[in-house]
Each structure stands twice: as C-alpha cells, then as structure tokens.
mmCIF file of C-alpha atoms in Angstrom:
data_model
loop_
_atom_site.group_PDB
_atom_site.id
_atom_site.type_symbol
_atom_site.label_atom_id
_atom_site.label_comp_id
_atom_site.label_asym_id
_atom_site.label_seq_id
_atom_site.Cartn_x
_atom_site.Cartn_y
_atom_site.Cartn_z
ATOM 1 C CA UNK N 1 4.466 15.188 4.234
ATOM 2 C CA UNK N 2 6.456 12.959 7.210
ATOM 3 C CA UNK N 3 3.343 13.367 9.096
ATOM 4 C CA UNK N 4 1.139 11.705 6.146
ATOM 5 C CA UNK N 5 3.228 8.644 5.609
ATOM 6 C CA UNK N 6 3.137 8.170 9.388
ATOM 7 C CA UNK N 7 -0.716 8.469 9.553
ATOM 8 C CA UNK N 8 -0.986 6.161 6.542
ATOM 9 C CA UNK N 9 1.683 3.476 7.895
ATOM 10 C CA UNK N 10 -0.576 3.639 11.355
ATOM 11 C CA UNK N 11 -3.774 3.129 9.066
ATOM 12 C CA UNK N 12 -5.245 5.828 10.265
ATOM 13 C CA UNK N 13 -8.481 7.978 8.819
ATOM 14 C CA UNK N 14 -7.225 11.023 7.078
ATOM 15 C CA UNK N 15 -9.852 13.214 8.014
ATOM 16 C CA UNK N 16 -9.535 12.594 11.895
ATOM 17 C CA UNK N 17 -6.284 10.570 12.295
ATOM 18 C CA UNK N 18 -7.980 8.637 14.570
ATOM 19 C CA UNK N 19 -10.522 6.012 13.470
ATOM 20 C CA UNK N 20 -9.071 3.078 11.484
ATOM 21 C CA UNK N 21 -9.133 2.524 7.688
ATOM 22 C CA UNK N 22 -9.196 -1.251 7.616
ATOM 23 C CA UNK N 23 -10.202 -3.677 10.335
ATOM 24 C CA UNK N 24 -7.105 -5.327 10.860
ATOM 25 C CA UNK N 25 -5.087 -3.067 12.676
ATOM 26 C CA UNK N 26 -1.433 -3.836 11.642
ATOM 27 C CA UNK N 27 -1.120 -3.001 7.544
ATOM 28 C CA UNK N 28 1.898 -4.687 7.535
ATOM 29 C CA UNK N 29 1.352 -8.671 8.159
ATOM 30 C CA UNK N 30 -1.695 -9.688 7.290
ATOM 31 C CA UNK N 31 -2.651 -12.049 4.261
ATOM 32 C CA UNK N 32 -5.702 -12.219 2.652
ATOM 33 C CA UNK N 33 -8.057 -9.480 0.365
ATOM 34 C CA UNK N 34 -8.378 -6.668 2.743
ATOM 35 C CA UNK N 35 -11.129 -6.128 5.237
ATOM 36 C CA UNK N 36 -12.188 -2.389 5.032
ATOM 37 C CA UNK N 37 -14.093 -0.225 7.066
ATOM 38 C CA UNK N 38 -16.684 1.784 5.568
ATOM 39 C CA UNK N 39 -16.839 4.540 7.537
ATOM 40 C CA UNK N 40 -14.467 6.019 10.064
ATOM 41 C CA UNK N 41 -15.410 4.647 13.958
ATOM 42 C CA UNK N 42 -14.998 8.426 15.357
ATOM 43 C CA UNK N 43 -15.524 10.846 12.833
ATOM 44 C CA UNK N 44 -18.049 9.230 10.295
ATOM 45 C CA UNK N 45 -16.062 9.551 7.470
ATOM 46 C CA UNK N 46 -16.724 7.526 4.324
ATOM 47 C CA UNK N 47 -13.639 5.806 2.960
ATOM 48 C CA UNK N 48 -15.254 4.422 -0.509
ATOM 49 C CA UNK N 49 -16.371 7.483 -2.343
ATOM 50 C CA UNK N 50 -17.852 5.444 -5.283
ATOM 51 C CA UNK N 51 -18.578 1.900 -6.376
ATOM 52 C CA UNK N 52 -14.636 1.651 -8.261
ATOM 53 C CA UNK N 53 -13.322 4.312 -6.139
ATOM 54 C CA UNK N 54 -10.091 2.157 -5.682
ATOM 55 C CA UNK N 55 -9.708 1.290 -9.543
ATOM 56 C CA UNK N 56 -6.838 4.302 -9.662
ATOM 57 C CA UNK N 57 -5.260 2.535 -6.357
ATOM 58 C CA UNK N 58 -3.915 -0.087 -8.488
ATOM 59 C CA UNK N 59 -1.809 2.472 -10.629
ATOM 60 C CA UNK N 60 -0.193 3.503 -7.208
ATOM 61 C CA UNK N 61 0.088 -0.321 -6.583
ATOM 62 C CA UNK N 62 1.581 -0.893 -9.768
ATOM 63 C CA UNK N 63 3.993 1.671 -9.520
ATOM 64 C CA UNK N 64 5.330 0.101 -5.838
ATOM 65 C CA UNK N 65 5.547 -3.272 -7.101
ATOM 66 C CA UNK N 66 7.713 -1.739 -9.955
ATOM 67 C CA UNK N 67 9.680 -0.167 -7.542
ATOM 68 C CA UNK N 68 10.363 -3.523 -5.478
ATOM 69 C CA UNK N 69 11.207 -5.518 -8.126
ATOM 70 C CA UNK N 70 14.132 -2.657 -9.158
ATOM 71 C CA UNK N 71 15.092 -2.494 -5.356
ATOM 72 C CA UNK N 72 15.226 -6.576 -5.193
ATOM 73 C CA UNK N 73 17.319 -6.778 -8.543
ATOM 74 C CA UNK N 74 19.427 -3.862 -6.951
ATOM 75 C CA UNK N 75 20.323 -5.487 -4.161
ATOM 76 C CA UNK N 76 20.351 -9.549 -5.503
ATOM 77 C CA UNK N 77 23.040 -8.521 -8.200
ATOM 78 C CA UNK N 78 25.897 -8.339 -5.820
ATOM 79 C CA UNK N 79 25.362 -12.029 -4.665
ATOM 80 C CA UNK N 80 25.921 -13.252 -8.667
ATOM 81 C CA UNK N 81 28.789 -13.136 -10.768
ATOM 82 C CA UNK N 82 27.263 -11.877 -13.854
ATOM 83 C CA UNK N 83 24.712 -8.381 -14.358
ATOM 84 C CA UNK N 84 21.928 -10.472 -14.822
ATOM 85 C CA UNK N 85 21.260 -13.804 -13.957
ATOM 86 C CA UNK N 86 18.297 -15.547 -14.729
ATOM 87 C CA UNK N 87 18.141 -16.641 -10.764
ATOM 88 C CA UNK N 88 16.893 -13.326 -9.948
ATOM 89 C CA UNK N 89 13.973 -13.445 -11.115
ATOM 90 C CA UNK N 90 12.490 -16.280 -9.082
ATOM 91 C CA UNK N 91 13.745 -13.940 -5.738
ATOM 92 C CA UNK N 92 12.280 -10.755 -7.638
ATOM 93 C CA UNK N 93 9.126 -13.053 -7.840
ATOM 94 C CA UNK N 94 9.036 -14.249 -4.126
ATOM 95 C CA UNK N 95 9.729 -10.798 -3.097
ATOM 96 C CA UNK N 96 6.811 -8.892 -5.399
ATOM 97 C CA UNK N 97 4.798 -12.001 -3.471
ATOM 98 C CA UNK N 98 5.440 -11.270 0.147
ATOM 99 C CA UNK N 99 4.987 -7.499 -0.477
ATOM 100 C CA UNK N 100 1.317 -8.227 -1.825
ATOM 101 C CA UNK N 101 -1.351 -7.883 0.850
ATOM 102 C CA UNK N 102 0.941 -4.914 2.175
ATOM 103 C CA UNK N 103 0.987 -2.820 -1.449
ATOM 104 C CA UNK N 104 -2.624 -3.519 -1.377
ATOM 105 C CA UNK N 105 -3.295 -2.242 1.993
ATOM 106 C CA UNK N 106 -1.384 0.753 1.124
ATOM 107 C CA UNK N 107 -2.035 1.693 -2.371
ATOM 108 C CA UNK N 108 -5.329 2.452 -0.794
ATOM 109 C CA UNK N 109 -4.272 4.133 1.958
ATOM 110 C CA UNK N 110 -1.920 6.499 -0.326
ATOM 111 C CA UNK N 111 -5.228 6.458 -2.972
ATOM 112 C CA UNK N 112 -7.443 7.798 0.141
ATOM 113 C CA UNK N 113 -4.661 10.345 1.405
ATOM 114 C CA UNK N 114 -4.652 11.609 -1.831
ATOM 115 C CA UNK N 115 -8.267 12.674 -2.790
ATOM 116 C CA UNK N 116 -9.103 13.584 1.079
ATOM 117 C CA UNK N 117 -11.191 16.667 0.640
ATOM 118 C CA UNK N 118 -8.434 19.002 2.084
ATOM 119 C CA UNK N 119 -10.597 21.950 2.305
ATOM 120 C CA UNK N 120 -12.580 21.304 5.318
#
C-alpha cells in the first residue's frame, strides 16, 4: 500500500511505474485543468478507459476536499478564542483553493490506481 501512494505521488503509470500519467511532471504545483497523457510513454497503457471514466474521480476528490477543510478547521481553532469563529471559514476557503489543481491531479491518480486491471 506505501508503495502505491509513492507511485501515485511520483505520477507514475500503474501498470509499469514508469511512464507518466500527466504531462506536467510535478503533481504538486501546477495550476490550471490538467494536461493528461493518453497513453503511457513506455508501456502503452491507456489511462482513460471510457469517455467519463473520471466522473467517479470527483467522489474521491470530494471526499479530500472534505477532509482539508476538517484538517484546516482543526488546526485554525487554536488561533481563536471561541469553537467556532466565523473567520475560519474564509482560511478553510483559501485553503480548499490552493489544494485544487493538486486534489484534481490526484483524485485521478487514486481513481486510476484503483481500477488498474490487477490481474495481468
């Protein structure tokens, strides 16, 4: 399992661990819609099954951003007085914002590692 979140965090193909998923080669600061690659460079692999293959990677999107936005409130608490103040929510916002083209890039990844074809 270590070795999987390593692979995807490196953006690498899951059937060959070496060709590259997306063009840009760093997941981790890039902005802008994501350019993929359509088939891996060294083993051939196709990445998009399916016109709307990556429909269910927004689930696994949504379920990130969730978890960021509980992590951010987690941690912004201690700098208020009160449980909740209403001046978390703008850092809870700018946080969920900055996270974006990365929760994209690897919603995918995780939606790809996930329906790889483990029996060949």
């Amino acid at each position: 399992m270590s070795n999987t979140l390593v692979h995807i965090l490196k953006n690498e193909c899951p059937n060959c661990h070496k060709g590259k998923v997306f063009k840009d080669k760093n997941i981790f600061l890039n902005f802008g819609f994501p350019k993929m690659n359509e088939y891996c460079s060294h083993c051939n692999y196709k990445f998009q099954k399916e016109p709307g293959y990556f429909f269910g990677a927004m689930y696994v999107n949504y379920g990130l951003t969730v978890a960021q936005g509980i992590a951010t409130y987690c941690i912004a608490q201690f700098f208020f007085e009160r449980n909740f103040d209403l001046r978390i929510i703008p850092i809870i916002a700018v946080v969920i914002t900055l996270c974006t083209s990365f929760n994209l890039r690897f919603s995918r990844l995780v939606w790809i590692y996930m329906f790889k074809d483990y029996t060949s």
